[in-house]
Amino acid sequence: MISINALSVLFRAAADQHPMVNQYGIGQVYNISADAATTYPLLWVVPDGGDMGEEVYTHRFTMYLIDRMKEDFSNEVEVLSDTHQVLTDVLTVMYDWSQDKEYTMQWGGTFSPIVDEQADIVAGHSVQVSFEVFHGKDSCAIPGVYIEPDVLTT
């Protein structure tokens, strides 16, 4: 089964290869800009759990693409436009990479604009994405030996 760590490698590769993304991070939202050395535009990914199906596990993530704004907000529309385009580019590349693999990125999602004035004055977009991965229910792939206890005694 493809892990969150493996998917993080894909997110990082897409971020590193896009000329308009300067930094990548993964973790909870409150960790964004916790590092004083944040370099924008920033692609930040938040793992949002997942769903176990019959033979498919669906990983869910929220992706944030944010950039610094001017203190007077005069470039807000430009930043929102640019981050929307860059996030669309990253999604497109990752979707292309997922074709004919043991995981599939589910295409689609609602883009939500963000304007924030906490540690830095930033704007951007977020979108939820999901990846379906085959898990196969193969107990032989689990490390260790598991012996079922006899609990059905008469």
PDB file of C-alpha atoms in Angstrom:
ATOM      1  CA  MET A   1       0.000   0.000   0.000  1.00  0.00           C
ATOM      2  CA  ILE A   2       1.285   3.501  -0.835  1.00  0.00           C
ATOM      3  CA  SER A   3       1.955   5.407   2.401  1.00  0.00           C
ATOM      4  CA  ILE A   4       1.573   9.050   3.344  1.00  0.00           C
ATOM      5  CA  ASN A   5       5.384   9.290   3.211  1.00  0.00           C
ATOM      6  CA  ALA A   6       5.420   8.019  -0.390  1.00  0.00           C
ATOM      7  CA  LEU A   7       2.690  10.461  -1.396  1.00  0.00           C
ATOM      8  CA  SER A   8       4.635  13.261   0.318  1.00  0.00           C
ATOM      9  CA  VAL A   9       7.544  12.458  -2.006  1.00  0.00           C
ATOM     10  CA  LEU A  10       5.185  13.036  -4.963  1.00  0.00           C
ATOM     11  CA  PHE A  11       3.940  16.347  -3.548  1.00  0.00           C
ATOM     12  CA  ARG A  12       7.535  17.467  -2.943  1.00  0.00           C
ATOM     13  CA  ALA A  13       8.633  16.462  -6.457  1.00  0.00           C
ATOM     14  CA  ALA A  14       5.761  18.407  -8.035  1.00  0.00           C
ATOM     15  CA  ALA A  15       6.605  21.439  -5.866  1.00  0.00           C
ATOM     16  CA  ASP A  16      10.353  21.234  -6.529  1.00  0.00           C
ATOM     17  CA  GLN A  17       9.852  20.989 -10.288  1.00  0.00           C
ATOM     18  CA  HIS A  18       7.447  23.919 -10.606  1.00  0.00           C
ATOM     19  CA  PRO A  19       9.349  27.180 -11.211  1.00  0.00           C
ATOM     20  CA  MET A  20       6.812  29.220  -9.199  1.00  0.00           C
ATOM     21  CA  VAL A  21       6.983  27.137  -5.987  1.00  0.00           C
ATOM     22  CA  ASN A  22       9.845  28.032  -3.656  1.00  0.00           C
ATOM     23  CA  GLN A  23       9.122  25.828  -0.640  1.00  0.00           C
ATOM     24  CA  TYR A  24       7.218  22.660   0.268  1.00  0.00           C
ATOM     25  CA  GLY A  25       5.964  21.490   3.628  1.00  0.00           C
ATOM     26  CA  ILE A  26       3.627  18.902   5.101  1.00  0.00           C
ATOM     27  CA  GLY A  27       1.880  18.923   8.460  1.00  0.00           C
ATOM     28  CA  GLN A  28      -0.950  20.645  10.231  1.00  0.00           C
ATOM     29  CA  VAL A  29      -2.131  24.128   9.237  1.00  0.00           C
ATOM     30  CA  TYR A  30      -0.810  25.694  12.439  1.00  0.00           C
ATOM     31  CA  ASN A  31       2.726  24.709  11.346  1.00  0.00           C
ATOM     32  CA  ILE A  32       2.563  26.925   8.254  1.00  0.00           C
ATOM     33  CA  SER A  33       5.035  29.766   8.727  1.00  0.00           C
ATOM     34  CA  ALA A  34       6.029  28.462  12.152  1.00  0.00           C
ATOM     35  CA  ASP A  35       9.528  28.524  10.688  1.00  0.00           C
ATOM     36  CA  ALA A  36      10.696  32.129  10.397  1.00  0.00           C
ATOM     37  CA  ALA A  37      12.554  31.212   7.195  1.00  0.00           C
ATOM     38  CA  THR A  38       9.458  30.531   5.052  1.00  0.00           C
ATOM     39  CA  THR A  39      10.104  31.261   1.389  1.00  0.00           C
ATOM     40  CA  TYR A  40       7.009  32.006  -0.680  1.00  0.00           C
ATOM     41  CA  PRO A  41       5.229  30.821  -2.774  1.00  0.00           C
ATOM     42  CA  LEU A  42       4.718  27.831  -0.493  1.00  0.00           C
ATOM     43  CA  LEU A  43       2.973  24.541  -1.228  1.00  0.00           C
ATOM     44  CA  TRP A  44       1.723  23.120   2.065  1.00  0.00           C
ATOM     45  CA  VAL A  45      -0.031  19.755   2.371  1.00  0.00           C
ATOM     46  CA  VAL A  46      -2.204  18.670   5.306  1.00  0.00           C
ATOM     47  CA  PRO A  47      -3.007  14.954   5.677  1.00  0.00           C
ATOM     48  CA  ASP A  48      -6.765  14.694   6.302  1.00  0.00           C
ATOM     49  CA  GLY A  49      -7.112  10.994   7.114  1.00  0.00           C
ATOM     50  CA  GLY A  50      -8.721   8.511   4.811  1.00  0.00           C
ATOM     51  CA  ASP A  51     -11.274   5.800   4.221  1.00  0.00           C
ATOM     52  CA  MET A  52     -10.782   2.034   4.165  1.00  0.00           C
ATOM     53  CA  GLY A  53     -12.806   0.308   1.474  1.00  0.00           C
ATOM     54  CA  GLU A  54     -13.059  -3.335   0.454  1.00  0.00           C
ATOM     55  CA  GLU A  55      -9.747  -3.331  -1.444  1.00  0.00           C
ATOM     56  CA  VAL A  56      -8.962   0.381  -1.711  1.00  0.00           C
ATOM     57  CA  TYR A  57      -7.713   2.857   0.863  1.00  0.00           C
ATOM     58  CA  THR A  58      -8.417   6.518   0.070  1.00  0.00           C
ATOM     59  CA  HIS A  59      -5.905   9.033   1.428  1.00  0.00           C
ATOM     60  CA  ARG A  60      -7.278  12.588   1.717  1.00  0.00           C
ATOM     61  CA  PHE A  61      -5.181  15.765   1.770  1.00  0.00           C
ATOM     62  CA  THR A  62      -5.742  19.518   1.668  1.00  0.00           C
ATOM     63  CA  MET A  63      -3.216  21.358  -0.477  1.00  0.00           C
ATOM     64  CA  TYR A  64      -2.465  25.042   0.160  1.00  0.00           C
ATOM     65  CA  LEU A  65      -0.600  27.241  -2.290  1.00  0.00           C
ATOM     66  CA  ILE A  66       0.095  30.586  -0.643  1.00  0.00           C
ATOM     67  CA  ASP A  67       2.204  33.614  -1.464  1.00  0.00           C
ATOM     68  CA  ARG A  68       3.132  36.815   0.327  1.00  0.00           C
ATOM     69  CA  MET A  69       1.054  39.928  -0.296  1.00  0.00           C
ATOM     70  CA  LYS A  70       1.995  43.561  -0.023  1.00  0.00           C
ATOM     71  CA  GLU A  71       1.080  45.152   3.290  1.00  0.00           C
ATOM     72  CA  ASP A  72      -1.534  47.347   1.608  1.00  0.00           C
ATOM     73  CA  PHE A  73      -3.128  44.281  -0.081  1.00  0.00           C
ATOM     74  CA  SER A  74      -2.726  45.994  -3.473  1.00  0.00           C
ATOM     75  CA  ASN A  75      -1.585  42.744  -5.130  1.00  0.00           C
ATOM     76  CA  GLU A  76      -4.297  40.494  -3.645  1.00  0.00           C
ATOM     77  CA  VAL A  77      -5.998  39.700  -6.968  1.00  0.00           C
ATOM     78  CA  GLU A  78      -2.651  38.998  -8.630  1.00  0.00           C
ATOM     79  CA  VAL A  79      -1.615  36.640  -5.826  1.00  0.00           C
ATOM     80  CA  LEU A  80      -4.977  34.843  -5.900  1.00  0.00           C
ATOM     81  CA  SER A  81      -4.755  34.463  -9.680  1.00  0.00           C
ATOM     82  CA  ASP A  82      -1.168  33.196  -9.629  1.00  0.00           C
ATOM     83  CA  THR A  83      -1.711  30.722  -6.789  1.00  0.00           C
ATOM     84  CA  HIS A  84      -4.830  29.363  -8.489  1.00  0.00           C
ATOM     85  CA  GLN A  85      -2.871  28.724 -11.688  1.00  0.00           C
ATOM     86  CA  VAL A  86       0.138  27.182  -9.943  1.00  0.00           C
ATOM     87  CA  LEU A  87      -2.057  24.908  -7.826  1.00  0.00           C
ATOM     88  CA  THR A  88      -3.865  23.803 -10.990  1.00  0.00           C
ATOM     89  CA  ASP A  89      -0.481  23.063 -12.603  1.00  0.00           C
ATOM     90  CA  VAL A  90       0.658  20.956  -9.635  1.00  0.00           C
ATOM     91  CA  LEU A  91      -2.617  19.014  -9.579  1.00  0.00           C
ATOM     92  CA  THR A  92      -2.379  18.350 -13.317  1.00  0.00           C
ATOM     93  CA  VAL A  93       1.178  17.024 -13.058  1.00  0.00           C
ATOM     94  CA  MET A  94       0.318  14.792 -10.095  1.00  0.00           C
ATOM     95  CA  TYR A  95      -2.770  13.479 -11.866  1.00  0.00           C
ATOM     96  CA  ASP A  96      -0.663  12.619 -14.933  1.00  0.00           C
ATOM     97  CA  TRP A  97       1.870  10.825 -12.721  1.00  0.00           C
ATOM     98  CA  SER A  98      -0.885   8.708 -11.134  1.00  0.00           C
ATOM     99  CA  GLN A  99      -2.082   7.137 -14.370  1.00  0.00           C
ATOM    100  CA  ASP A 100      -1.406   3.388 -14.684  1.00  0.00           C
ATOM    101  CA  LYS A 101       0.153   3.179 -11.216  1.00  0.00           C
ATOM    102  CA  GLU A 102      -0.859   1.321  -8.046  1.00  0.00           C
ATOM    103  CA  TYR A 103      -2.494   4.540  -6.891  1.00  0.00           C
ATOM    104  CA  THR A 104      -4.905   6.920  -8.586  1.00  0.00           C
ATOM    105  CA  MET A 105      -5.379  10.589  -7.859  1.00  0.00           C
ATOM    106  CA  GLN A 106      -9.051  11.500  -7.919  1.00  0.00           C
ATOM    107  CA  TRP A 107      -9.502  14.486 -10.207  1.00  0.00           C
ATOM    108  CA  GLY A 108     -11.644  17.378  -9.084  1.00  0.00           C
ATOM    109  CA  GLY A 109     -12.095  19.532  -6.057  1.00  0.00           C
ATOM    110  CA  THR A 110     -13.291  22.908  -4.916  1.00  0.00           C
ATOM    111  CA  PHE A 111     -10.730  25.699  -4.791  1.00  0.00           C
ATOM    112  CA  SER A 112     -11.135  27.996  -1.793  1.00  0.00           C
ATOM    113  CA  PRO A 113      -9.418  31.391  -1.666  1.00  0.00           C
ATOM    114  CA  ILE A 114      -7.394  32.268   1.438  1.00  0.00           C
ATOM    115  CA  VAL A 115      -6.350  35.659   2.788  1.00  0.00           C
ATOM    116  CA  ASP A 116      -4.495  35.591   6.106  1.00  0.00           C
ATOM    117  CA  GLU A 117      -2.733  38.201   8.261  1.00  0.00           C
ATOM    118  CA  GLN A 118      -1.196  36.191  11.084  1.00  0.00           C
ATOM    119  CA  ALA A 119       2.574  35.624  10.983  1.00  0.00           C
ATOM    120  CA  ASP A 120       2.816  36.834   7.372  1.00  0.00           C
ATOM    121  CA  ILE A 121       0.361  38.654   5.106  1.00  0.00           C
ATOM    122  CA  VAL A 122      -0.470  35.950   2.577  1.00  0.00           C
ATOM    123  CA  ALA A 123      -3.121  34.888   0.120  1.00  0.00           C
ATOM    124  CA  GLY A 124      -3.667  31.815  -1.967  1.00  0.00           C
ATOM    125  CA  HIS A 125      -5.903  28.834  -2.499  1.00  0.00           C
ATOM    126  CA  SER A 126      -6.628  25.482  -0.949  1.00  0.00           C
ATOM    127  CA  VAL A 127      -8.089  22.363  -2.539  1.00  0.00           C
ATOM    128  CA  GLN A 128      -8.851  18.894  -1.232  1.00  0.00           C
ATOM    129  CA  VAL A 129      -7.405  15.953  -3.131  1.00  0.00           C
ATOM    130  CA  SER A 130      -7.573  12.218  -2.615  1.00  0.00           C
ATOM    131  CA  PHE A 131      -5.556   9.215  -3.728  1.00  0.00           C
ATOM    132  CA  GLU A 132      -6.981   5.721  -3.990  1.00  0.00           C
ATOM    133  CA  VAL A 133      -4.447   2.981  -3.283  1.00  0.00           C
ATOM    134  CA  PHE A 134      -4.899  -0.788  -3.514  1.00  0.00           C
ATOM    135  CA  HIS A 135      -4.377  -2.556  -0.188  1.00  0.00           C
ATOM    136  CA  GLY A 136      -5.312  -6.184  -0.936  1.00  0.00           C
ATOM    137  CA  LYS A 137      -5.972  -7.340   2.643  1.00  0.00           C
ATOM    138  CA  ASP A 138      -2.864  -9.581   2.601  1.00  0.00           C
ATOM    139  CA  SER A 139      -1.998 -10.520   6.188  1.00  0.00           C
ATOM    140  CA  CYS A 140       1.252 -12.098   4.949  1.00  0.00           C
ATOM    141  CA  ALA A 141       2.509  -8.591   4.132  1.00  0.00           C
ATOM    142  CA  ILE A 142       2.196  -7.511   7.792  1.00  0.00           C
ATOM    143  CA  PRO A 143       5.414  -7.829   9.824  1.00  0.00           C
ATOM    144  CA  GLY A 144       5.304 -10.280  12.706  1.00  0.00           C
ATOM    145  CA  VAL A 145       3.364 -13.429  13.494  1.00  0.00           C
ATOM    146  CA  TYR A 146      -0.251 -13.160  14.596  1.00  0.00           C
ATOM    147  CA  ILE A 147      -2.008 -16.131  16.166  1.00  0.00           C
ATOM    148  CA  GLU A 148      -5.754 -15.922  16.519  1.00  0.00           C
ATOM    149  CA  PRO A 149      -6.819 -16.604  20.120  1.00  0.00           C
ATOM    150  CA  ASP A 150      -9.403 -19.297  20.761  1.00  0.00           C
ATOM    151  CA  VAL A 151     -12.262 -17.277  22.186  1.00  0.00           C
ATOM    152  CA  LEU A 152     -15.140 -19.527  21.093  1.00  0.00           C
ATOM    153  CA  THR A 153     -15.075 -22.177  23.788  1.00  0.00           C
ATOM    154  CA  THR A 154     -18.186 -24.024  24.870  1.00  0.00           C
TER     155      THR A 154
END
